[in-house]
CSV table of C-alpha atoms in Angstrom, one decimal:
chain,number,residue,atom,x,y,z
A,1,MET,CA,-36.3,19.7,-37.0
A,2,ASN,CA,-35.7,16.1,-37.7
A,3,ILE,CA,-34.5,15.7,-41.3
A,4,LYS,CA,-35.4,12.4,-43.0
A,5,THR,CA,-33.0,11.1,-45.6
A,6,SER,CA,-34.4,7.7,-46.7
A,7,PRO,CA,-38.2,7.8,-47.3
A,8,ARG,CA,-39.4,7.9,-50.9
A,9,LEU,CA,-42.7,9.0,-52.3
A,10,PRO,CA,-45.1,6.2,-53.5
A,11,VAL,CA,-44.7,6.8,-57.2
A,12,SER,CA,-44.2,4.0,-59.7
A,13,SER,CA,-41.0,3.8,-61.7
A,14,SER,CA,-42.8,4.0,-65.0
A,15,MET,CA,-44.6,7.1,-64.0
A,16,ALA,CA,-41.4,8.7,-62.7
A,17,ARG,CA,-39.5,7.9,-65.9
A,18,ASN,CA,-42.2,9.2,-68.2
A,19,LYS,CA,-42.2,12.5,-66.4
A,20,ARG,CA,-39.8,15.0,-67.9
A,21,LEU,CA,-37.4,16.3,-65.3
A,22,LEU,CA,-36.0,19.3,-67.3
A,23,LYS,CA,-38.5,21.7,-68.6
A,24,ASN,CA,-38.6,25.2,-70.0
A,25,HIS,CA,-40.8,27.4,-67.8
A,26,GLU,CA,-41.4,30.3,-70.1
A,27,THR,CA,-43.1,33.4,-68.6
A,28,PHE,CA,-45.9,35.5,-70.1
A,29,ALA,CA,-43.3,38.3,-70.6
A,30,PHE,CA,-41.2,35.8,-72.6
A,31,TRP,CA,-44.0,35.1,-75.1
A,32,VAL,CA,-44.8,38.8,-75.3
A,33,GLN,CA,-41.2,39.6,-76.3
A,34,LEU,CA,-41.0,36.7,-78.8
A,35,GLY,CA,-44.4,37.7,-80.3
A,36,ALA,CA,-43.3,41.3,-80.6
A,37,ASP,CA,-40.0,40.4,-82.3
A,38,ILE,CA,-41.7,38.1,-84.8
A,39,GLY,CA,-44.3,40.9,-85.4
A,40,VAL,CA,-41.7,43.5,-86.3
A,41,VAL,CA,-39.8,41.1,-88.5
A,42,PHE,CA,-43.0,40.3,-90.4
A,43,PHE,CA,-44.1,44.0,-90.5
A,44,SER,CA,-40.7,45.2,-91.8
A,45,LEU,CA,-40.7,42.5,-94.5
A,46,TYR,CA,-44.3,43.4,-95.6
A,47,LEU,CA,-43.6,47.1,-95.8
A,48,LEU,CA,-40.3,46.7,-97.7
A,49,THR,CA,-41.8,44.2,-100.2
A,50,LEU,CA,-44.8,46.5,-100.9
A,51,PHE,CA,-42.5,49.5,-101.3
A,52,LYS,CA,-40.3,47.6,-103.8
A,53,THR,CA,-42.7,45.4,-105.7
A,54,GLY,CA,-46.1,46.9,-105.0
A,55,GLU,CA,-47.5,43.6,-103.9
A,56,PHE,CA,-46.9,40.8,-101.3
A,57,ASN,CA,-46.5,37.7,-103.4
A,58,PRO,CA,-46.9,34.1,-102.0
A,59,HIS,CA,-43.2,33.4,-102.0
A,60,TYR,CA,-42.7,36.3,-99.5
A,61,ARG,CA,-45.5,34.8,-97.4
A,62,PHE,CA,-43.6,31.5,-97.4
A,63,LEU,CA,-40.5,33.4,-96.3
A,64,MET,CA,-42.5,35.0,-93.5
A,65,VAL,CA,-43.7,31.6,-92.3
A,66,ILE,CA,-40.2,30.0,-92.4
A,67,THR,CA,-38.7,33.0,-90.6
A,68,GLY,CA,-41.3,32.8,-87.9
A,69,LEU,CA,-40.8,29.1,-87.3
A,70,SER,CA,-37.0,29.5,-87.3
A,71,MET,CA,-37.2,32.3,-84.7
A,72,CYS,CA,-39.5,30.2,-82.5
A,73,GLY,CA,-37.1,27.3,-82.6
A,74,ILE,CA,-33.8,29.1,-82.4
A,75,TYR,CA,-34.8,31.9,-79.9
A,76,VAL,CA,-36.4,29.4,-77.5
A,77,SER,CA,-33.6,26.8,-77.7
A,78,ARG,CA,-30.9,29.5,-77.2
A,79,GLY,CA,-32.8,31.0,-74.2
A,80,ILE,CA,-32.7,34.5,-75.7
A,81,TYR,CA,-35.2,36.0,-73.3
A,82,ARG,CA,-34.6,33.9,-70.2
A,83,GLN,CA,-31.2,35.3,-69.4
A,84,ALA,CA,-30.6,38.5,-67.4
A,85,SER,CA,-27.6,40.5,-68.4
A,86,THR,CA,-26.4,43.9,-69.6
A,87,HIS,CA,-27.9,45.5,-72.7
A,88,ILE,CA,-24.7,45.0,-74.6
A,89,LYS,CA,-24.7,41.2,-74.0
A,90,ASN,CA,-28.4,41.1,-74.8
A,91,VAL,CA,-27.8,42.9,-78.1
A,92,MET,CA,-25.0,40.4,-79.0
A,93,ARG,CA,-27.2,37.5,-78.1
A,94,ILE,CA,-30.1,38.7,-80.3
A,95,THR,CA,-27.7,39.5,-83.1
A,96,VAL,CA,-26.2,36.0,-83.1
A,97,ALA,CA,-29.6,34.4,-82.9
A,98,TRP,CA,-30.9,36.5,-85.8
A,99,PHE,CA,-27.8,35.7,-87.9
A,100,VAL,CA,-28.5,32.0,-87.3
A,101,CYS,CA,-32.1,32.4,-88.3
A,102,LEU,CA,-31.0,34.1,-91.6
A,103,CYS,CA,-28.6,31.3,-92.3
A,104,ALA,CA,-31.5,28.8,-91.7
A,105,VAL,CA,-33.8,30.7,-94.1
A,106,MET,CA,-31.1,31.0,-96.7
A,107,LEU,CA,-30.5,27.2,-96.5
A,108,VAL,CA,-34.2,26.6,-97.0
A,109,GLY,CA,-34.1,28.9,-100.1
A,110,PHE,CA,-31.1,27.1,-101.5
A,111,VAL,CA,-32.6,23.6,-101.0
A,112,THR,CA,-36.0,24.7,-102.6
A,113,LYS,CA,-34.2,26.7,-105.3
A,114,THR,CA,-36.4,29.7,-104.7
A,115,THR,CA,-33.7,32.4,-103.9
A,116,GLU,CA,-34.0,34.0,-107.3
A,117,LEU,CA,-37.7,34.8,-106.6
A,118,PHE,CA,-36.8,37.4,-104.0
A,119,SER,CA,-35.5,40.9,-104.5
A,120,ARG,CA,-32.0,41.3,-103.2
A,121,GLN,CA,-32.6,44.9,-102.3
A,122,VAL,CA,-35.5,43.9,-100.1
A,123,ILE,CA,-33.5,41.1,-98.3
A,124,LEU,CA,-30.4,43.3,-97.8
A,125,LEU,CA,-32.5,46.1,-96.3
A,126,TRP,CA,-34.8,43.7,-94.3
A,127,ALA,CA,-32.0,41.9,-92.5
A,128,PRO,CA,-30.5,44.9,-90.6
A,129,LEU,CA,-33.8,46.7,-90.2
A,130,ALA,CA,-35.4,43.7,-88.6
A,131,LEU,CA,-32.4,43.3,-86.3
A,132,PHE,CA,-32.6,47.0,-85.3
A,133,LEU,CA,-36.3,46.7,-84.6
A,134,GLN,CA,-35.8,43.6,-82.4
A,135,ILE,CA,-33.2,45.4,-80.4
A,136,ALA,CA,-35.5,48.4,-80.0
A,137,ASN,CA,-38.2,46.0,-79.0
A,138,HIS,CA,-36.0,44.4,-76.3
A,139,VAL,CA,-35.1,47.8,-74.8
A,140,ALA,CA,-38.7,49.1,-74.8
A,141,ILE,CA,-40.3,46.0,-73.5
A,142,GLY,CA,-37.6,45.5,-70.9
A,143,MET,CA,-38.2,49.0,-69.6
A,144,GLY,CA,-41.9,48.5,-69.7
A,145,ILE,CA,-41.8,45.3,-67.7
A,146,LYS,CA,-39.4,46.9,-65.2
A,147,ARG,CA,-41.8,49.8,-64.7
A,148,TYR,CA,-44.8,47.5,-64.5
A,149,LYS,CA,-43.2,45.3,-61.9
A,150,GLU,CA,-42.1,48.3,-59.8
A,151,THR,CA,-45.7,49.7,-59.9
A,152,TYR,CA,-48.0,46.8,-60.0
A,153,GLY,CA,-46.0,43.6,-59.8
A,154,LYS,CA,-46.2,41.1,-57.0
A,155,HIS,CA,-43.0,39.4,-55.9
A,156,LEU,CA,-42.9,35.7,-55.2
A,157,LYS,CA,-41.0,35.5,-51.9
A,158,ALA,CA,-38.2,33.0,-52.1
A,159,LEU,CA,-35.8,31.5,-49.6
A,160,VAL,CA,-32.3,29.9,-50.4
A,161,ILE,CA,-31.0,27.1,-48.3
A,162,GLY,CA,-27.2,27.2,-48.2
A,163,ASP,CA,-24.7,30.0,-47.9
A,164,GLY,CA,-22.0,28.9,-50.3
A,165,THR,CA,-20.7,30.2,-53.7
A,166,THR,CA,-23.7,28.7,-55.6
A,167,ALA,CA,-26.2,30.3,-53.1
A,168,VAL,CA,-24.5,33.7,-53.6
A,169,HIS,CA,-24.6,33.4,-57.4
A,170,LEU,CA,-28.2,32.2,-57.3
A,171,ILE,CA,-29.4,35.1,-55.2
A,172,GLN,CA,-27.8,37.7,-57.4
A,173,SER,CA,-29.2,36.0,-60.5
A,174,LEU,CA,-32.8,35.7,-59.2
A,175,ASN,CA,-33.0,39.2,-57.7
A,176,GLY,CA,-31.4,40.7,-60.8
A,177,ASN,CA,-33.6,38.9,-63.4
A,178,ARG,CA,-36.4,41.1,-64.6
A,179,TRP,CA,-38.1,38.1,-66.3
A,180,LEU,CA,-38.7,36.3,-63.0
A,181,PRO,CA,-41.1,37.1,-60.2
A,182,ASP,CA,-38.9,35.5,-57.6
A,183,LYS,CA,-37.6,37.8,-54.9
A,184,VAL,CA,-35.1,36.1,-52.5
A,185,VAL,CA,-35.7,37.6,-49.0
A,186,GLY,CA,-33.2,35.5,-47.0
A,187,VAL,CA,-30.9,32.6,-46.5
A,188,VAL,CA,-30.9,29.7,-44.1
A,189,ARG,CA,-27.8,27.5,-43.3
A,190,GLY,CA,-27.6,23.8,-43.7
A,191,ASP,CA,-26.4,21.2,-41.2
A,192,GLY,CA,-22.8,21.3,-42.4
A,193,GLY,CA,-19.8,22.7,-40.6
A,194,LEU,CA,-18.8,26.3,-40.1
A,195,PRO,CA,-19.8,28.7,-42.8
A,196,ASP,CA,-17.3,30.2,-45.2
A,197,LEU,CA,-17.2,33.7,-43.9
A,198,SER,CA,-15.5,35.1,-47.0
A,199,VAL,CA,-18.4,33.8,-49.1
A,200,ALA,CA,-21.2,34.6,-46.6
A,201,ALA,CA,-20.0,38.2,-46.5
A,202,ASN,CA,-21.1,38.5,-50.1
A,203,LEU,CA,-24.7,37.6,-49.3
A,204,SER,CA,-27.0,40.5,-50.4
A,205,VAL,CA,-29.9,39.2,-48.2
A,206,PRO,CA,-30.0,38.5,-44.5
A,207,LEU,CA,-29.1,35.2,-42.9
A,208,LEU,CA,-32.5,34.2,-41.3
A,209,GLY,CA,-31.4,31.2,-39.3
A,210,HIS,CA,-30.6,27.4,-39.4
A,211,ILE,CA,-32.4,24.7,-41.4
A,212,ALA,CA,-33.7,23.2,-38.2
A,213,GLY,CA,-35.9,26.3,-37.8
A,214,ILE,CA,-37.1,26.6,-41.4
A,215,ARG,CA,-40.8,26.1,-40.7
A,216,PRO,CA,-41.3,29.2,-38.6
A,217,ILE,CA,-39.1,31.1,-41.1
A,218,ILE,CA,-41.4,30.1,-43.9
A,219,ARG,CA,-44.5,31.2,-42.0
A,220,GLU,CA,-43.1,34.4,-40.7
A,221,HIS,CA,-41.8,35.6,-44.1
A,222,LYS,CA,-44.6,34.1,-46.2
A,223,ILE,CA,-42.2,32.1,-48.4
A,224,LYS,CA,-43.7,30.6,-51.6
A,225,ARG,CA,-40.6,29.1,-53.2
A,226,ILE,CA,-37.4,27.5,-51.7
A,227,TYR,CA,-34.1,27.0,-53.6
A,228,ILE,CA,-31.9,24.3,-52.1
A,229,ALA,CA,-28.3,25.2,-52.8
A,230,LEU,CA,-26.5,22.9,-50.4
A,231,PRO,CA,-22.9,21.6,-51.1
A,232,MET,CA,-22.4,18.0,-52.2
A,233,GLU,CA,-21.4,16.8,-48.8
A,234,GLU,CA,-24.8,17.8,-47.4
A,235,SER,CA,-26.9,16.4,-50.3
A,236,GLU,CA,-28.3,13.6,-48.2
A,237,GLN,CA,-30.6,16.2,-46.5
A,238,ILE,CA,-32.3,17.1,-49.8
A,239,GLN,CA,-34.8,14.2,-50.1
A,240,GLY,CA,-35.8,14.3,-46.4
A,241,LEU,CA,-36.2,18.1,-46.6
A,242,HIS,CA,-38.4,17.8,-49.7
A,243,ILE,CA,-40.7,15.4,-47.9
A,244,ASP,CA,-40.9,17.4,-44.7
A,245,LEU,CA,-41.9,20.5,-46.6
A,246,LEU,CA,-44.7,18.9,-48.6
A,247,ASP,CA,-47.3,20.2,-46.2
A,248,MET,CA,-46.0,23.8,-46.3
A,249,ASN,CA,-47.4,24.6,-49.7
A,250,VAL,CA,-44.1,25.9,-51.1
A,251,ASP,CA,-42.3,25.1,-54.4
A,252,VAL,CA,-39.0,23.3,-53.6
A,253,ILE,CA,-36.3,23.6,-56.3
A,254,TRP,CA,-32.9,21.9,-56.1
A,255,ALA,CA,-29.8,23.9,-57.4
A,256,PRO,CA,-26.9,21.4,-57.0
A,257,ASP,CA,-23.9,23.2,-55.5
A,258,ILE,CA,-20.9,21.8,-57.5
A,259,SER,CA,-18.9,25.0,-57.0
A,260,ALA,CA,-16.1,23.2,-55.1
A,261,MET,CA,-15.3,21.2,-58.3
A,262,ARG,CA,-13.1,22.6,-61.0
A,263,LEU,CA,-15.5,22.5,-63.9
A,264,LEU,CA,-15.0,23.1,-67.6
A,265,ASN,CA,-17.8,24.4,-69.8
A,266,HIS,CA,-20.3,22.6,-67.7
A,267,SER,CA,-23.9,22.2,-68.8
A,268,VAL,CA,-27.2,20.4,-67.9
A,269,ARG,CA,-29.1,18.2,-70.3
A,270,GLU,CA,-31.7,15.5,-70.3
A,271,VAL,CA,-31.4,12.0,-71.6
A,272,ALA,CA,-34.7,9.9,-71.6
A,273,GLY,CA,-36.1,12.0,-68.7
A,274,THR,CA,-32.9,11.8,-66.7
A,275,PRO,CA,-31.0,15.1,-66.0
A,276,ILE,CA,-27.3,14.8,-66.7
A,277,ILE,CA,-24.6,17.4,-65.8
A,278,SER,CA,-21.6,17.6,-68.0
A,279,LEU,CA,-18.6,18.5,-65.8
A,280,ASN,CA,-15.9,18.6,-68.5
A,281,GLU,CA,-17.2,19.2,-72.0
A,282,SER,CA,-15.3,20.6,-75.0
A,283,PRO,CA,-16.8,23.9,-76.3
A,284,LEU,CA,-16.3,22.5,-79.8
A,285,THR,CA,-18.8,19.8,-79.3
A,286,SER,CA,-21.3,21.8,-77.2
A,287,SER,CA,-21.6,24.8,-79.6
A,288,ARG,CA,-20.6,24.0,-83.1
A,289,VAL,CA,-22.2,27.1,-84.6
A,290,SER,CA,-20.3,29.4,-82.3
A,291,MET,CA,-17.0,27.6,-82.9
A,292,ALA,CA,-17.6,27.7,-86.7
A,293,LEU,CA,-18.0,31.5,-86.4
A,294,LYS,CA,-14.8,31.6,-84.4
A,295,ALA,CA,-12.9,29.6,-87.1
A,296,ILE,CA,-14.2,31.9,-89.8
A,297,MET,CA,-13.2,35.0,-87.9
A,298,ASP,CA,-9.7,33.5,-87.1
A,299,ARG,CA,-8.9,32.6,-90.7
A,300,SER,CA,-10.2,35.8,-92.1
A,301,ILE,CA,-8.2,38.0,-89.8
A,302,ALA,CA,-5.1,35.8,-90.1
A,303,ALA,CA,-5.2,36.1,-93.9
A,304,ILE,CA,-5.7,39.8,-93.9
A,305,ALA,CA,-2.9,40.2,-91.2
A,306,LEU,CA,-0.4,38.2,-93.3
A,307,LEU,CA,-1.1,40.3,-96.3
A,308,CYS,CA,-0.8,43.6,-94.5
A,309,LEU,CA,2.3,42.5,-92.5
A,310,SER,CA,4.2,40.9,-95.3
A,311,PRO,CA,6.8,43.7,-95.6
A,312,LEU,CA,7.5,43.4,-91.9
A,313,LEU,CA,7.7,39.6,-92.0
A,314,ILE,CA,10.1,39.7,-94.9
A,315,GLY,CA,12.3,42.3,-93.1
A,316,VAL,CA,12.4,40.2,-89.9
A,317,ALA,CA,13.2,37.1,-91.9
A,318,VAL,CA,16.3,38.8,-93.4
A,319,ALA,CA,17.4,40.1,-90.0
A,320,VAL,CA,17.0,36.7,-88.4
A,321,LYS,CA,19.0,35.0,-91.2
A,322,ARG,CA,21.9,37.5,-90.8
A,323,SER,CA,21.9,37.4,-86.9
A,324,SER,CA,23.3,33.9,-86.6
A,325,PRO,CA,23.7,30.6,-88.6
A,326,GLY,CA,20.5,28.6,-88.9
A,327,PRO,CA,17.0,28.6,-90.3
A,328,VAL,CA,14.7,31.6,-90.3
A,329,PHE,CA,11.8,29.8,-88.7
A,330,PHE,CA,11.9,27.8,-85.5
A,331,LYS,CA,9.5,24.8,-85.3
A,332,GLN,CA,8.7,23.0,-82.1
A,333,ASP,CA,6.2,20.3,-81.0
A,334,ARG,CA,3.4,21.8,-79.0
A,335,THR,CA,0.3,20.3,-77.5
A,336,GLY,CA,-2.9,21.5,-79.2
A,337,PHE,CA,-6.6,20.8,-79.2
A,338,ASP,CA,-7.6,17.5,-77.4
A,339,GLY,CA,-3.9,16.7,-76.8
A,340,THR,CA,-2.9,16.5,-80.4
A,341,VAL,CA,0.7,17.5,-81.1
A,342,PHE,CA,1.5,20.0,-83.9
A,343,LYS,CA,4.4,22.1,-85.1
A,344,VAL,CA,4.2,25.7,-83.9
A,345,TRP,CA,5.9,28.3,-86.1
A,346,LYS,CA,8.0,31.2,-84.8
A,347,PHE,CA,10.9,33.4,-86.0
A,348,ARG,CA,14.1,31.9,-84.6
A,349,SER,CA,15.3,34.1,-81.7
A,350,MET,CA,18.1,31.9,-80.4
A,351,LYS,CA,21.3,30.4,-81.5
A,352,LEU,CA,21.2,26.8,-82.6
A,353,HIS,CA,21.4,24.5,-79.5
A,354,GLN,CA,20.3,21.1,-78.3
A,355,ASP,CA,17.3,21.1,-75.9
A,356,ALA,CA,17.5,19.2,-72.7
A,357,GLU,CA,14.9,16.6,-71.6
A,358,VAL,CA,12.9,19.4,-70.0
A,359,VAL,CA,12.9,22.4,-72.3
A,360,GLN,CA,14.4,25.4,-70.5
A,361,GLN,CA,12.3,28.5,-70.8
A,362,ALA,CA,14.1,31.6,-72.0
A,363,GLY,CA,14.9,34.1,-69.2
A,364,LYS,CA,16.5,37.5,-68.7
A,365,GLU,CA,20.1,37.7,-70.1
A,366,ASP,CA,19.8,34.2,-71.6
A,367,PRO,CA,23.0,33.7,-73.6
A,368,ARG,CA,21.1,31.6,-76.2
A,369,ILE,CA,19.1,34.7,-77.4
A,370,THR,CA,20.5,36.7,-80.3
A,371,LYS,CA,20.4,40.5,-80.4
A,372,VAL,CA,17.7,40.4,-83.1
A,373,GLY,CA,15.9,37.7,-81.1
A,374,LYS,CA,15.9,39.8,-78.0
A,375,PHE,CA,14.0,42.6,-79.8
A,376,ILE,CA,11.5,40.3,-81.6
A,377,ARG,CA,10.8,38.4,-78.4
A,378,ARG,CA,10.2,41.6,-76.4
A,379,THR,CA,7.7,42.9,-79.0
A,380,SER,CA,6.3,39.4,-79.7
A,381,ILE,CA,7.1,39.8,-83.4
A,382,ASP,CA,8.6,36.3,-83.2
A,383,GLU,CA,5.0,34.9,-82.7
A,384,LEU,CA,3.7,36.4,-86.0
A,385,PRO,CA,4.5,33.2,-88.1
A,386,GLN,CA,1.8,31.5,-86.0
A,387,LEU,CA,-0.7,33.2,-88.3
A,388,PHE,CA,0.1,30.3,-90.6
A,389,ASN,CA,-0.9,27.9,-87.8
A,390,VAL,CA,-4.2,29.7,-87.6
A,391,LEU,CA,-4.7,29.3,-91.3
A,392,ASP,CA,-4.1,25.6,-91.2
A,393,GLY,CA,-6.5,25.2,-88.3
A,394,SER,CA,-4.0,24.0,-85.7
A,395,MET,CA,-4.3,27.3,-83.7
A,396,SER,CA,-6.7,30.1,-83.1
A,397,LEU,CA,-6.1,33.8,-82.7
A,398,VAL,CA,-7.2,33.7,-79.1
A,399,GLY,CA,-6.9,30.8,-76.7
A,400,PRO,CA,-4.5,29.2,-74.2
A,401,ARG,CA,-0.9,29.5,-75.3
A,402,PRO,CA,0.5,26.2,-76.5
A,403,HIS,CA,3.3,24.9,-74.3
A,404,ALA,CA,6.1,22.6,-75.2
A,405,VAL,CA,5.3,18.9,-74.8
A,406,SER,CA,7.9,18.5,-72.1
A,407,HIS,CA,6.4,21.4,-70.1
A,408,ASN,CA,3.0,19.6,-70.2
A,409,ASN,CA,4.6,16.5,-68.9
A,410,TYR,CA,6.3,18.5,-66.1
A,411,TYR,CA,3.3,20.6,-65.0
A,412,SER,CA,0.5,18.1,-65.5
A,413,ASP,CA,1.1,16.4,-62.1
A,414,LYS,CA,1.9,19.6,-60.3
A,415,ILE,CA,-1.1,21.9,-61.2
A,416,ASN,CA,-4.7,20.8,-60.9
A,417,ALA,CA,-6.6,20.6,-64.2
A,418,TYR,CA,-3.5,21.8,-66.1
A,419,LEU,CA,-4.3,19.5,-69.1
A,420,ALA,CA,-7.9,20.9,-69.3
A,421,ARG,CA,-6.3,23.8,-71.3
A,422,HIS,CA,-6.3,21.5,-74.3
A,423,ARG,CA,-10.1,21.3,-74.5
A,424,ILE,CA,-10.0,24.2,-76.9
A,425,LYS,CA,-7.6,25.3,-79.7
A,426,PRO,CA,-4.4,27.1,-78.5
A,427,GLY,CA,-4.1,30.7,-79.4
A,428,ILE,CA,-1.5,33.4,-80.4
A,429,THR,CA,-2.8,35.5,-77.5
A,430,GLY,CA,-5.2,34.9,-74.7
A,431,LEU,CA,-6.8,36.1,-71.5
A,432,ALA,CA,-3.7,35.1,-69.4
A,433,GLN,CA,-1.4,37.1,-71.7
A,434,ILE,CA,-3.4,40.4,-71.5
A,435,SER,CA,-3.7,39.9,-67.7
A,436,GLY,CA,0.0,40.0,-67.1
A,437,TYR,CA,1.1,36.4,-67.5
A,438,ARG,CA,3.1,36.6,-70.7
A,439,GLY,CA,6.5,35.1,-71.3
A,440,GLU,CA,8.5,33.2,-68.8
A,441,THR,CA,6.7,31.5,-65.8
A,442,GLU,CA,9.6,31.2,-63.3
A,443,THR,CA,7.5,29.6,-60.6
A,444,ILE,CA,4.7,27.0,-60.2
A,445,ASP,CA,2.5,29.8,-58.8
A,446,LYS,CA,2.8,31.8,-62.0
A,447,MET,CA,2.0,28.9,-64.2
A,448,GLU,CA,-1.0,28.0,-62.0
A,449,LYS,CA,-2.2,31.6,-62.4
A,450,ARG,CA,-1.9,31.3,-66.1
A,451,VAL,CA,-3.9,28.1,-66.1
A,452,GLU,CA,-6.6,29.7,-64.0
A,453,PHE,CA,-7.0,32.5,-66.6
A,454,ASP,CA,-7.0,29.9,-69.4
A,455,LEU,CA,-9.8,27.9,-67.8
A,456,ALA,CA,-11.8,31.1,-67.1
A,457,TYR,CA,-11.5,32.0,-70.8
A,458,ILE,CA,-12.8,28.5,-71.8
A,459,ASN,CA,-15.8,28.8,-69.4
A,460,SER,CA,-16.7,32.3,-70.5
A,461,TRP,CA,-15.8,32.1,-74.2
A,462,SER,CA,-17.7,34.3,-76.7
A,463,LEU,CA,-16.9,36.1,-79.9
A,464,MET,CA,-17.1,39.4,-78.1
A,465,LEU,CA,-14.5,38.2,-75.5
A,466,ASP,CA,-12.2,37.2,-78.4
A,467,VAL,CA,-12.6,40.7,-79.9
A,468,LYS,CA,-11.8,42.4,-76.6
A,469,ILE,CA,-8.7,40.2,-76.1
A,470,LEU,CA,-7.4,41.0,-79.6
A,471,MET,CA,-8.0,44.7,-79.0
A,472,LYS,CA,-6.1,44.7,-75.6
A,473,THR,CA,-3.2,42.6,-76.9
A,474,PRO,CA,-1.1,45.4,-78.5
A,475,SER,CA,-1.1,47.4,-75.3
A,476,SER,CA,-0.2,44.3,-73.2
A,477,LEU,CA,3.0,43.9,-75.2
A,478,PHE,CA,4.5,46.9,-73.3
A,479,SER,CA,3.3,45.9,-69.9
A,480,LYS,CA,6.2,43.5,-69.2
A,481,ASP,CA,9.6,42.8,-70.6
A,482,ILE,CA,9.9,39.5,-72.4
A,483,TYR,CA,13.3,37.8,-72.9
């Protein structure tokens, strides 16, 4: 097959620019699910209002309309029903979306000064009941769709071009998504070099051949949709491949393979009809609502923890003061969110000394560490004053550990994407810490591993992940000696 790389379709630039390139292709099942959720929300409000007041007044009808419009906007924009995942993740996704809807409705009520018209008992019962009914809806409809597809559904046979990491992920996502009719039946290789055998071994569908023989493969397997997942170095084939397949009556979809790049919180958007891919975006700017919830959780837990742990903090402060001359607290410049420098608080665990140009990490049998310091470092009690950093907003409960400024200068040119850790607030604990990378990092390899976990945390951040890390932190304190 002769792949063309230069020809262009005869379409005017004005027509091309006016055509939106990014669209939401919602399925019938999506609208059924959304309609059912809005229905149970309306029905539960109607029943509770009748039971409490005996009538359904106009202001409750107004609440119903505002809630429905909010659900349409928020649920569609957040892709609630387009994502395939476990039931637990789906429940969390619906819960967050419903909470945002309630906040929007409360804001409308506050602006219009109508909140006093509603029964608090009705609203307090309606909010959790409507959420429960939506979750029940999701489970029931999901099982129904799965049963229908197994019995009556017709799969849309799809083919993936490429055998890299993106292709493997795409196949798993398409074949595991009950909302989509696509069924990937095989893979064909591009014109690149030798395949990555470690990646190709993870393919869950057969390798049907090479791109040069794609036409007979399409006919033999009755392919209706093709996903192009070629790596960037083979991207010149895409336009020619698209033109050559115009007469095959198949849908051709391009899934850019940027897996070889070390990305941070990447996303796809549209600006004036042009798709743009953000390769390195701060989670704070991409999801302000989620990060606001994280900040609320951080400061609430930090305040409660300081109150409950105050006797312990006072006892440790006295012990540190008596252990050796010097202040109770140790303050050091650390690099925080977006590279800003702040003072991190810790209980002093060492004797007073002068730091070198590159701060030496404390190690086993370090003569600078006091007896009290050795205990509080091993149990991480020395980190507890950082709860004050959480309260003032310079740190979070969970995030990449803040390193000394000199360490950042040292490692930044030795570890790829090291400074990307600063695209989110540093934390008292983190994914790296519960995964065995606490304390001293004696080698570059260990620090590189810690950075990998930090970037993985940033890319997969969620409130549920924060909760899991906080729950696992106490047990991780005894998994490795810290000096």
